Short mmCIF file of C-alpha atoms and ligand atoms in Angstrom, two decimals:
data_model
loop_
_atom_site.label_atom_id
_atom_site.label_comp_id
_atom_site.label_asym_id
_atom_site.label_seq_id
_atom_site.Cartn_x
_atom_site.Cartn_y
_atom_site.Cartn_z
CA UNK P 1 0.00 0.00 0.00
CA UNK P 2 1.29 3.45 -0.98
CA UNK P 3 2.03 5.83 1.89
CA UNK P 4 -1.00 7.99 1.86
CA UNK P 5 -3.71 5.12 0.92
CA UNK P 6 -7.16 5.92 1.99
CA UNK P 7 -9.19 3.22 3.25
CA UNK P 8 -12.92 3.26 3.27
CA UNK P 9 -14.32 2.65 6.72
CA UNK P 10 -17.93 2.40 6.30
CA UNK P 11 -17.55 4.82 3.46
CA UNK P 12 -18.58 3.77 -0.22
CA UNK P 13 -15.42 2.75 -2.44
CA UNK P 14 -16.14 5.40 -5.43
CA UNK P 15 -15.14 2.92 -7.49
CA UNK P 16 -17.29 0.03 -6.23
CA UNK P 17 -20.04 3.00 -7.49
CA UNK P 18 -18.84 3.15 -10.75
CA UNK P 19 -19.29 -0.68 -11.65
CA UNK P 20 -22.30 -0.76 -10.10
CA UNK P 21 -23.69 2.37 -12.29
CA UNK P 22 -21.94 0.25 -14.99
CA UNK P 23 -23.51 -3.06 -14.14
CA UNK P 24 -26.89 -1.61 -13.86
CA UNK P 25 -26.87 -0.12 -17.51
CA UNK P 26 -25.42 -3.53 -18.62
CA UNK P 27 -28.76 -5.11 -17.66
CA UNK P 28 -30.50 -3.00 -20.50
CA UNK P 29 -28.53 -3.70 -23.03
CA UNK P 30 -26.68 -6.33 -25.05
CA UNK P 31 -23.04 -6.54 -24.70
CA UNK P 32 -21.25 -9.90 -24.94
CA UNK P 33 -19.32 -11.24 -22.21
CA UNK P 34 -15.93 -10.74 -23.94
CA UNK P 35 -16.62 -7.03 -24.39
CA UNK P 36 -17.38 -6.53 -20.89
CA UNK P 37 -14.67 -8.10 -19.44
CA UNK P 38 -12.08 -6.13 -21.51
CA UNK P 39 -14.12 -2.73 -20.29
CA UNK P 40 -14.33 -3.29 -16.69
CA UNK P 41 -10.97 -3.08 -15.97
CA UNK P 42 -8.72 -0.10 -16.18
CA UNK P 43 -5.71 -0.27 -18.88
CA UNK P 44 -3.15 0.79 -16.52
CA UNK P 45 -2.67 2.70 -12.94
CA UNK P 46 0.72 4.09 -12.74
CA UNK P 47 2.03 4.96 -9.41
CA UNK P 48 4.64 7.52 -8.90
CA UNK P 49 6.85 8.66 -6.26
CA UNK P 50 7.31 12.38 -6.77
CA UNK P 51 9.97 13.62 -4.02
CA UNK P 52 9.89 18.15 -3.70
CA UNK P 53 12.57 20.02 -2.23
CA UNK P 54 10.60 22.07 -0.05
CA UNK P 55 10.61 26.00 0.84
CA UNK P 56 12.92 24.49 4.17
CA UNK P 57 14.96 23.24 2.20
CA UNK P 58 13.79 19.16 3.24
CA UNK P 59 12.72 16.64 0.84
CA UNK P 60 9.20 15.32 0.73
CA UNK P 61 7.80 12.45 -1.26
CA UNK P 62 3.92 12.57 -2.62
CA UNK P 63 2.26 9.53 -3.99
CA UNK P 64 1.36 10.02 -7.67
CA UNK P 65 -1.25 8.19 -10.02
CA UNK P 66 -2.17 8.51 -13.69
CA UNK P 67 -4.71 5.62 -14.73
CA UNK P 68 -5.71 5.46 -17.93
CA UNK P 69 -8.68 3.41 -18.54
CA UNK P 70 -9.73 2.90 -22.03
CA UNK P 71 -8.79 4.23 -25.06
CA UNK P 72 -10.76 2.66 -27.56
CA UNK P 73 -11.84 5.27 -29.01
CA UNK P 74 -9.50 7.77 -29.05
CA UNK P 75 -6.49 9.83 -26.89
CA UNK P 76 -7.32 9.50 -23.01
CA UNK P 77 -8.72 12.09 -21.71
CA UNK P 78 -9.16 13.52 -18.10
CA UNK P 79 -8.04 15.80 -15.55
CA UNK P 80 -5.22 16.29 -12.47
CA UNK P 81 -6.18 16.31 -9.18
CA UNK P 82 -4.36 17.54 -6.17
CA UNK P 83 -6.16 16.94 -3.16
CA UNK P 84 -4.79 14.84 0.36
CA UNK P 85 -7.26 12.48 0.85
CA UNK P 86 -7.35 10.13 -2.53
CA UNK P 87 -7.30 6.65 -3.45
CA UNK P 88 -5.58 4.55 -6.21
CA UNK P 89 -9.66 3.27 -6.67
CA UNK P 90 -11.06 6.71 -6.47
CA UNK P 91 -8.13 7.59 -9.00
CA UNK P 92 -9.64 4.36 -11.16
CA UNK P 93 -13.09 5.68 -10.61
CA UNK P 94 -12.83 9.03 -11.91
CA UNK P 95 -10.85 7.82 -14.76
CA UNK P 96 -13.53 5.61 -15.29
CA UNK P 97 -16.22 8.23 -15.07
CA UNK P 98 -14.34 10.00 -17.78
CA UNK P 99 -14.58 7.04 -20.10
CA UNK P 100 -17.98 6.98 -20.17
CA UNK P 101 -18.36 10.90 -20.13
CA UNK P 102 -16.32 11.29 -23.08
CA UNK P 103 -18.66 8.34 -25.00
CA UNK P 104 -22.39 10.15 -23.59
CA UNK P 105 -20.96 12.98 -25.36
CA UNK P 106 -19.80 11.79 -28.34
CA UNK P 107 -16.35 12.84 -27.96
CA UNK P 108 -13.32 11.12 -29.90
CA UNK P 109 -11.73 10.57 -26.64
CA UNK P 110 -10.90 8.05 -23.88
CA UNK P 111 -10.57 8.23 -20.26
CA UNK P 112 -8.19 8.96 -18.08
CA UNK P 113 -7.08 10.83 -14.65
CA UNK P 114 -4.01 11.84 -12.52
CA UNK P 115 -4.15 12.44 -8.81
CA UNK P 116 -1.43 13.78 -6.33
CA UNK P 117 -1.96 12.52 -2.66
CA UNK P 118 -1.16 16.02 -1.34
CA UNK P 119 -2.63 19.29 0.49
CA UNK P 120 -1.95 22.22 -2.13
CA UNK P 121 -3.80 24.57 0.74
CA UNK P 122 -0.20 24.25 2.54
CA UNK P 123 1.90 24.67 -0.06
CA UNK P 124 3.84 27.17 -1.44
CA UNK P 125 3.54 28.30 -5.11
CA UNK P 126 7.28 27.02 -5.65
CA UNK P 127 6.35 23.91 -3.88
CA UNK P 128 3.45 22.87 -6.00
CA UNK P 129 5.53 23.73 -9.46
CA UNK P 130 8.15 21.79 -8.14
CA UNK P 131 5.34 19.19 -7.68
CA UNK P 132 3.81 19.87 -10.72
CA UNK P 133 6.81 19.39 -13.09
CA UNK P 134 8.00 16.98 -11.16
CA UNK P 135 5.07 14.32 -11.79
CA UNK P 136 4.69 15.64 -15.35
CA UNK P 137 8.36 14.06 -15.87
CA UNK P 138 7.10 10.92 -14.47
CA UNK P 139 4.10 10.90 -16.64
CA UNK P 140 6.40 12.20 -19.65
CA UNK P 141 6.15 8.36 -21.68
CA UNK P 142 2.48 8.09 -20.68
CA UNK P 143 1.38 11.52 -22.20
CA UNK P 144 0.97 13.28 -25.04
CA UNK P 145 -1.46 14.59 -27.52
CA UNK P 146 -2.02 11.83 -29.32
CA UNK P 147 -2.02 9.71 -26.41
CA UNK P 148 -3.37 11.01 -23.35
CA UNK P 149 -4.11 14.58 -22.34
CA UNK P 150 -4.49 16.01 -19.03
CA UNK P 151 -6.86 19.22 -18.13
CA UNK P 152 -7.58 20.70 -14.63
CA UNK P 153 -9.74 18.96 -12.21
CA UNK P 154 -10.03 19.40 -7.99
CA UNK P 155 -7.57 22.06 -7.31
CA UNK P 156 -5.28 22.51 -10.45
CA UNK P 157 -5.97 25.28 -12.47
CA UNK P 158 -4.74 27.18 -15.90
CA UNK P 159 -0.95 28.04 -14.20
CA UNK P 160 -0.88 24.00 -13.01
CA UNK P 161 -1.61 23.02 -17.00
CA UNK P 162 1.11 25.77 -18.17
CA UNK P 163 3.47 24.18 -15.84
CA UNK P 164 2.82 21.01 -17.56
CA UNK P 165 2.97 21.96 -21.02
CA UNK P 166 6.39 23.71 -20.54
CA UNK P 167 7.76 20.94 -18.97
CA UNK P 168 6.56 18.25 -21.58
CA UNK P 169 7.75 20.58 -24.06
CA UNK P 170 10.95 21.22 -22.84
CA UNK P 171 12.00 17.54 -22.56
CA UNK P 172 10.60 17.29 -26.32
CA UNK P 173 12.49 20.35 -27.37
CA UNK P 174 9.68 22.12 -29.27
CA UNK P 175 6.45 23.52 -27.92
CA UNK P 176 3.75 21.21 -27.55
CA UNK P 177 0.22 23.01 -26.94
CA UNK P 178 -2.02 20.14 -27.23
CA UNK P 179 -0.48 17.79 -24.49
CA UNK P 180 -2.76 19.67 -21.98
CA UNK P 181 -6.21 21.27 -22.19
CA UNK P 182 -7.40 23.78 -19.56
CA UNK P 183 -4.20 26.04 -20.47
CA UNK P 184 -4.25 30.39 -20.25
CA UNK P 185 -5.79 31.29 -23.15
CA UNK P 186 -2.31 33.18 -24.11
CA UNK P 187 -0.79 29.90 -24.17
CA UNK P 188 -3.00 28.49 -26.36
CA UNK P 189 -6.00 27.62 -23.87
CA UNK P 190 -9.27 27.93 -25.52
CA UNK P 191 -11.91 31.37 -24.93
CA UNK P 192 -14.65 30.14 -22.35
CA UNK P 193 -12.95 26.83 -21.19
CA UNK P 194 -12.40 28.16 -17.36
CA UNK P 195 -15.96 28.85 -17.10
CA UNK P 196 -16.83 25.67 -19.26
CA UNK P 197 -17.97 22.90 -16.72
CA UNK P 198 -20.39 25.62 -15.01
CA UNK P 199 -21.67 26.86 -18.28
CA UNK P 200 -22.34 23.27 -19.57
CA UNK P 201 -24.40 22.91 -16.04
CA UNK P 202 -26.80 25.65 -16.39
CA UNK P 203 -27.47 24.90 -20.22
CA UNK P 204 -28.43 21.19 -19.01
CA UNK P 205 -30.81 23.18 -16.68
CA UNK P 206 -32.02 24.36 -19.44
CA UNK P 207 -32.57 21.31 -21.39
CA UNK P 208 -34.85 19.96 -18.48
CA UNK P 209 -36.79 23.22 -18.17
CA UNK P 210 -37.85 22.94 -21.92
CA UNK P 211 -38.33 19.04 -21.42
CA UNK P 212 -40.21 19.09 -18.86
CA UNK P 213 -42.36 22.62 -19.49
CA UNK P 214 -41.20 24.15 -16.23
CA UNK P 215 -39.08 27.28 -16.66
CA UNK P 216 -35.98 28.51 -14.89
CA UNK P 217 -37.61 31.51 -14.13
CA UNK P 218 -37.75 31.60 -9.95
CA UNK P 219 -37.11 27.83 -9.74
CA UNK P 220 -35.21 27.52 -6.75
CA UNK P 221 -31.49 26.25 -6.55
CA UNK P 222 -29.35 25.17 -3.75
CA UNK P 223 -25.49 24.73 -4.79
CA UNK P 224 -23.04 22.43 -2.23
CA UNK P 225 -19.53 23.39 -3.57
CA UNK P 226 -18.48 27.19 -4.70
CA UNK P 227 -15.34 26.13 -6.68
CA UNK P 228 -15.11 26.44 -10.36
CA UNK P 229 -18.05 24.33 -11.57
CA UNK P 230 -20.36 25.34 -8.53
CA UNK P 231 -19.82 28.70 -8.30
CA UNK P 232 -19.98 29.39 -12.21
CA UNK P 233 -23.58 27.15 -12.25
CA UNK P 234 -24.89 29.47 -9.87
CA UNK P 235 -23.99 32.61 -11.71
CA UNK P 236 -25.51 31.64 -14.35
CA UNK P 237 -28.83 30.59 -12.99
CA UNK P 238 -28.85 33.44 -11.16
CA UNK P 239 -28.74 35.65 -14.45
CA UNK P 240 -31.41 33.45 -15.91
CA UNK P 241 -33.55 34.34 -12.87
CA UNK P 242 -33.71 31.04 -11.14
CA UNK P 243 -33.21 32.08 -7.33
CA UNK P 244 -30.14 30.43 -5.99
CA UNK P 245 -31.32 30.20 -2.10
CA UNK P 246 -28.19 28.37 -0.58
CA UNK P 247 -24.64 27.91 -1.63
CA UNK P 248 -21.67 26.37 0.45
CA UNK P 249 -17.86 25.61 0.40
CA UNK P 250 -15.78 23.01 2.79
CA UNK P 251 -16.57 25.17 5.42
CA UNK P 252 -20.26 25.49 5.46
CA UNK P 253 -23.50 27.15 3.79
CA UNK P 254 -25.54 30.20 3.79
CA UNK P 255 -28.75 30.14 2.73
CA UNK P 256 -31.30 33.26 2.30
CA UNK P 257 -35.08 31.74 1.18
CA UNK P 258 -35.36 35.13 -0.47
CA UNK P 259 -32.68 34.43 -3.18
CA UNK P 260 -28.64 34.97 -2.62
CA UNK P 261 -26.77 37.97 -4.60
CA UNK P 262 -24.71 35.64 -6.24
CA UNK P 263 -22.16 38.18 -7.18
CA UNK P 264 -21.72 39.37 -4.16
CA UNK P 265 -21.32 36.10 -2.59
CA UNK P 266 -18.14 35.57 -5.14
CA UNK P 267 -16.83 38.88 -4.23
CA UNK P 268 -16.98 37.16 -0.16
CA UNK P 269 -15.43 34.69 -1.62
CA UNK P 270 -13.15 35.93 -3.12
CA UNK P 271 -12.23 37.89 -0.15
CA UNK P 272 -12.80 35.78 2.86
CA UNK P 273 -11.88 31.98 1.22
CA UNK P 274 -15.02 31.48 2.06
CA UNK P 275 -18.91 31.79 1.42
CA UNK P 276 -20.07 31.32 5.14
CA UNK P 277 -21.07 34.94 7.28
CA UNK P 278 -22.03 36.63 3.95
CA UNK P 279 -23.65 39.69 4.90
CA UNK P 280 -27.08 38.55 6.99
CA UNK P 281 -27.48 34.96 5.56
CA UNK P 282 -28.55 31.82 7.58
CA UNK P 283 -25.71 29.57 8.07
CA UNK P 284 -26.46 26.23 7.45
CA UNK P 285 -24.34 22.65 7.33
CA UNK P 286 -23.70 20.96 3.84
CA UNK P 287 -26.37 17.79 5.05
CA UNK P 288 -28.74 20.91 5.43
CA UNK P 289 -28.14 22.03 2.21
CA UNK P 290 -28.58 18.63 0.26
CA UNK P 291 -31.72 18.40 2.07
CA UNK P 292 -33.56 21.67 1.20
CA UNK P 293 -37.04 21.80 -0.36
CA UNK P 294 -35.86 23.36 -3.44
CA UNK P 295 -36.72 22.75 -7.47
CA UNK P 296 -32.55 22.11 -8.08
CA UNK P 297 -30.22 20.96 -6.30
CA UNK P 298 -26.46 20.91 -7.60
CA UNK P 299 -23.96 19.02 -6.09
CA UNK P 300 -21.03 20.29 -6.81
CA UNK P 301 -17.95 19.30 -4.51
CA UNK P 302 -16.41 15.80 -4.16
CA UNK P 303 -17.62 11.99 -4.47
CA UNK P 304 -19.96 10.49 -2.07
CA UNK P 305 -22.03 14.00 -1.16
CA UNK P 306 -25.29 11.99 -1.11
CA UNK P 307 -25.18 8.97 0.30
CA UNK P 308 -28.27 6.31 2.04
CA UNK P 309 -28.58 8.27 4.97
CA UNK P 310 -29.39 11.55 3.55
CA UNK P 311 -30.98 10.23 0.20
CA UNK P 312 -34.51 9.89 2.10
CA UNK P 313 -34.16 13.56 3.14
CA UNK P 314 -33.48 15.11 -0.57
CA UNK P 315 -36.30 17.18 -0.80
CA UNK P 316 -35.34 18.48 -4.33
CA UNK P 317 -37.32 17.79 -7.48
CA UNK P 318 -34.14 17.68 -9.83
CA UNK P 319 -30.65 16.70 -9.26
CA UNK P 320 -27.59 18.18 -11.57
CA UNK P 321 -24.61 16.47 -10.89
CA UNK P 322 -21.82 19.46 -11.29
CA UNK P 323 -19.68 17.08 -9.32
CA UNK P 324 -18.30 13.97 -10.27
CA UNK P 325 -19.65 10.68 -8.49
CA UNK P 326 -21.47 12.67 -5.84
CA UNK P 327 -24.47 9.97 -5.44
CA UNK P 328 -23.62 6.65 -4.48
CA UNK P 329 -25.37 3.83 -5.96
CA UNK P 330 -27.43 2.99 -2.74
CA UNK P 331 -28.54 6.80 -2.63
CA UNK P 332 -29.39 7.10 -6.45
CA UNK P 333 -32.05 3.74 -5.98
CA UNK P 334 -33.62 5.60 -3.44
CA UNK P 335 -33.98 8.72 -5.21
CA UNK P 336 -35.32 7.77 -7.95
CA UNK P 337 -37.84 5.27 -6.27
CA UNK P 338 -38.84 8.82 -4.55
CA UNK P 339 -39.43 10.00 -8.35
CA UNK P 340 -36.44 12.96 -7.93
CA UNK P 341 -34.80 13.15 -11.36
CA UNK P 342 -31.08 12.57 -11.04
CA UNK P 343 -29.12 13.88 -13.95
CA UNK P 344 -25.12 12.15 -14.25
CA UNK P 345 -22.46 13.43 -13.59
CA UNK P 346 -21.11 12.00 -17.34
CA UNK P 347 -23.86 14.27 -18.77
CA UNK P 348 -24.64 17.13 -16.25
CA UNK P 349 -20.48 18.23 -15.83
CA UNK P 350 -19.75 17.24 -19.44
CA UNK P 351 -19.21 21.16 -20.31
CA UNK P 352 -15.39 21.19 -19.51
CA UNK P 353 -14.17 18.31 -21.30
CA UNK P 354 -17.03 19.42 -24.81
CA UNK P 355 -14.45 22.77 -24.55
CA UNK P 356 -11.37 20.56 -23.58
CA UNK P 357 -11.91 18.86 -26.70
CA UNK P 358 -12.50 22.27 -28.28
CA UNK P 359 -9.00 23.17 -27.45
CA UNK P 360 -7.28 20.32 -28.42
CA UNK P 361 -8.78 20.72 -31.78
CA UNK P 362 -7.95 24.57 -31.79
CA UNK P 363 -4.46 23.29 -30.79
CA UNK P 364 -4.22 20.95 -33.51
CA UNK P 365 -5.70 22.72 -36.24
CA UNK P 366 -2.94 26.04 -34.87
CA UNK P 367 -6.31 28.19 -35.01
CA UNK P 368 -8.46 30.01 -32.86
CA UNK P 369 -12.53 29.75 -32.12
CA UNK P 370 -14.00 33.48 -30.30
CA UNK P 371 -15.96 32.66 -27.36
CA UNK P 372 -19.46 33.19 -29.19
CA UNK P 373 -18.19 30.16 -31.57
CA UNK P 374 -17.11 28.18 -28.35
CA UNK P 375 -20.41 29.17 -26.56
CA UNK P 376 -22.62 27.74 -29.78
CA UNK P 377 -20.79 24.48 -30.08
CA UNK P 378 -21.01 23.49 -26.27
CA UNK P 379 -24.42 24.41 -26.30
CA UNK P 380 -25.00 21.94 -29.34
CA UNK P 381 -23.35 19.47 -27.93
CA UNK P 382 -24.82 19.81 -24.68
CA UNK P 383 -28.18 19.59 -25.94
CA UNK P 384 -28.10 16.64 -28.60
CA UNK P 385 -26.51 14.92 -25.60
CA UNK P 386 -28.96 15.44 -23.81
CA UNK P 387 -31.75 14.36 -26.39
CA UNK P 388 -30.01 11.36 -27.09
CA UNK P 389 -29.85 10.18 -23.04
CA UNK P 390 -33.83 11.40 -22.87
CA UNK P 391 -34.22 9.21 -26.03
CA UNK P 392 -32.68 6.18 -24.10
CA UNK P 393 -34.45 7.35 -21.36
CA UNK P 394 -38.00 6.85 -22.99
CA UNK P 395 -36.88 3.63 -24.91
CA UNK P 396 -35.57 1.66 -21.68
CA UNK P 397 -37.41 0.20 -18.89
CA UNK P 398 -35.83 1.95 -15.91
CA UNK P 399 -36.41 5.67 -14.57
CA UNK P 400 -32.97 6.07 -13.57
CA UNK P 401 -31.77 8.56 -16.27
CA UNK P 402 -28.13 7.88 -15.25
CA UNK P 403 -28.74 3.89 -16.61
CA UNK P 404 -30.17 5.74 -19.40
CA UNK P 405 -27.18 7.67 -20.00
CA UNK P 406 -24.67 4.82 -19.10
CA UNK P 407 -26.30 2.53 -21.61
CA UNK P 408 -25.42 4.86 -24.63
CA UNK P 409 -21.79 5.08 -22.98
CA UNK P 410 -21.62 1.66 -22.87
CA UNK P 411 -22.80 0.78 -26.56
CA UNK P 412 -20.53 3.17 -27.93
CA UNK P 413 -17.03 1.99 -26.20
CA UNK P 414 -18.61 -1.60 -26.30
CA UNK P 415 -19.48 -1.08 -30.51
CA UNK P 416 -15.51 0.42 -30.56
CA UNK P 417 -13.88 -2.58 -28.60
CA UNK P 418 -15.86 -4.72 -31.17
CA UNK P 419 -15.24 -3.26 -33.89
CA UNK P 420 -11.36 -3.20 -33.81
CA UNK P 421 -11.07 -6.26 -32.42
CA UNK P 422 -8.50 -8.13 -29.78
CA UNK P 423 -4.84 -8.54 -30.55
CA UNK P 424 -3.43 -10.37 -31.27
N1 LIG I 1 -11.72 17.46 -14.80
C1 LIG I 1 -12.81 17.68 -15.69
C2 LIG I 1 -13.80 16.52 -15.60
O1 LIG I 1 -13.84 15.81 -14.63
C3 LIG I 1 -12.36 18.00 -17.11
C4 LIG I 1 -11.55 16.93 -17.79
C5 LIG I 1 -10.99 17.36 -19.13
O2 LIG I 1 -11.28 18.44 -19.59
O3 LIG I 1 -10.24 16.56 -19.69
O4 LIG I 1 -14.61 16.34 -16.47
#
């Protein structure tokens, strides 16, 4: 066991999630034994040891993974966390998550993700590019874009994916845009990506508002998690005059039934480090959050936000998963046996690797899309991706539209495996 492994104590195993989500779309559809076999396992985990000479002058050693789990049917694809309290299975779980995200979409990508066992909160800025560089030389082999491109996840940002790209480049000795996604748009990062996974949220919001005949306008929204996707989401909302009631961070909520000023909750944010004593809101807990009688509620922090215990509290009428994995499997049954529509994670967050993608192609093609251009394609995306899950949706016997979503996943890496065929 690496030095850092978690172990989950009565807490679910992310990746026990993701083959069940997998398993249960495999009921509803026809994939041979073969296929399934090759799919349910991920290609490779690498481990690294990434030692940093640190700001007092000692040496510390972080535990590093990159798994990349399928690549049938294209470059892997997925993010870099940093974050202290990870898993080689979570690791394998989000990788996995981005497999079938990339497929839902329609992407020509695998999936893949990279995880450093560490706490960038007490780190210096020298310390994490030491880190950062550091673990892209490890990866250096494993990457590339043709093979398998990073972007920013859980704490990495544009600066973490310039870092990257000047280190891969250097040890290539020519400048290599396209090894990372997620990069300052000066660099060759694409117009709207930073705001991407956020934007892609509140356009699915919009999706099920025309779906379902119930408009945005004054639908109630309660966010858990103000980072990039969260805090973006509930902009946006907010301008399309949805009330955003409650928002939260890791250190608690506020909630105000009236409707929060969204930008000035940023600007506390921004401030503070934290959302929690803004101005004359209520505070409330996270588990009071998730459980607020609202018409939306995105979770949008880490894995495992709604578990059993609280799912039988979720007073909410639709879920938008901003996060990735935040329902276990156990929760999801009993939501939607309460009739609360839960939309994935692989469709609902989708927005940031649609513009990922974006980049990569902007990257390769050495040419550059405006935002409006950026803006129109997501939203295409988003919403044929949509249609198509709804379309599984109505054609399957289940009401769980993330089995819905799963089973298109599934055909299309399944149809890819099958179609190339094993080697030798
Ligand atoms: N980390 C993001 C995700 O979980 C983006 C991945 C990417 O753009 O490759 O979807």
């Amino acid at each position: 066991m690496s030095k850092e492994e978690k172990e989950y104590d009565g807490e679910v195993n992310p990746l026990d999630n993701m083959m069940s989500q997998l398993r249960n779309a495999r009921e509803h559809i026809d994939i041979s034994d073969d296929i399934f076999e090759r799919i349910r396992y991920p290609d490779r985990v690498a481990e690294f040891n990434i030692p940093v000479r640190m700001d007092d002058g000692s040496v510390e050693s972080f535990t590093a993974y990159r798994c990349q789990h399928d690549d049938a049917r294209g470059p892997y694809k997925g993010g870099i966390r940093y974050h202290p309290n990870v898993s080689r299975d979570e690791v394998t779980a989000l990788a996995g998550w981005m497999t079938w995200k990339t497929a839902v979409v329609g992407l020509p990508f695998g999936g893949a993700k990279g995880v450093v066992v560490c706490d960038p909160k007490e780190m210096s800025e020298r310390e994490i590019e030491g880190l950062t560089r550091r673990y892209t030389k490890a990866m250096r082999s494993l990457i590339g874009p043709e093979k398998d491109i990073p972007a920013p996840d859980v704490n990495t940002g544009p600066q973490t994916m310039a870092w990257i790209m000047d280190t891969y480049s250097i040890h290539h000795d020519y400048t290599i845009p396209g090894v990372v996604t997620g990069k300052p748009v000066e660099l060759g990062g694409s117009e709207g990506r930073s705001t991407a996974t956020g934007t892609g949220v509140s356009m699915l919001a919009d999706c099920v508002a025309d779906y379902f005949g119930k408009p945005l306008y004054d639908a109630t929204v309660a966010v858990q998690g103000f980072g990039n996707a969260g805090s973006v989401a509930a902009r946006l909302l907010d301008e399309k005059d949805a009330n955003v009631v409650a928002v939260s961070d890791s250190a608690g909520g506020i909630y105000d039934p009236e409707g929060l000023d969204i930008a000035g909750v940023e600007n506390h944010k921004e401030e503070t480090g934290q959302v929690t004593e803004f101005r004359d809101a209520n505070q409330i807990t996270n588990e009071e959050l998730l459980k607020l009688d609202v018409d939306i509620l995105i979770p949008a922090a880490l894995e495992n936000a709604i578990g059993a215990s609280i799912a039988d509290e979720v007073e909410a009428d639709t879920v938008l998963e901003a996060a990735n994995g935040p329902t276990t499997d156990e929760a999801n049954s009993i939501l939607v046996e309460r009739g609360v529509r839960i939309f994935p994670d692989i469709l609902a967050n989708a927005g940031g690797v649609i513009v990922s993608y974006l980049e990569w192609v902007q990257n390769t093609q050495r040419y550059s899309w405006d935002e409006g251009d950026v803006h129109e394609k997501l939203e295409d995306r988003m919403s044929e991706s949509f249609e198509e899950v709804m379309e599984a949706h109505e054609s399957i016997d289940t009401d769980c539209i993330r089995t819905a979503a799963y089973t298109v996943a599934l055909k299309r890496v399944a149809e890819s495996h099958e179609m190339r065929g094993l080697y030798p």
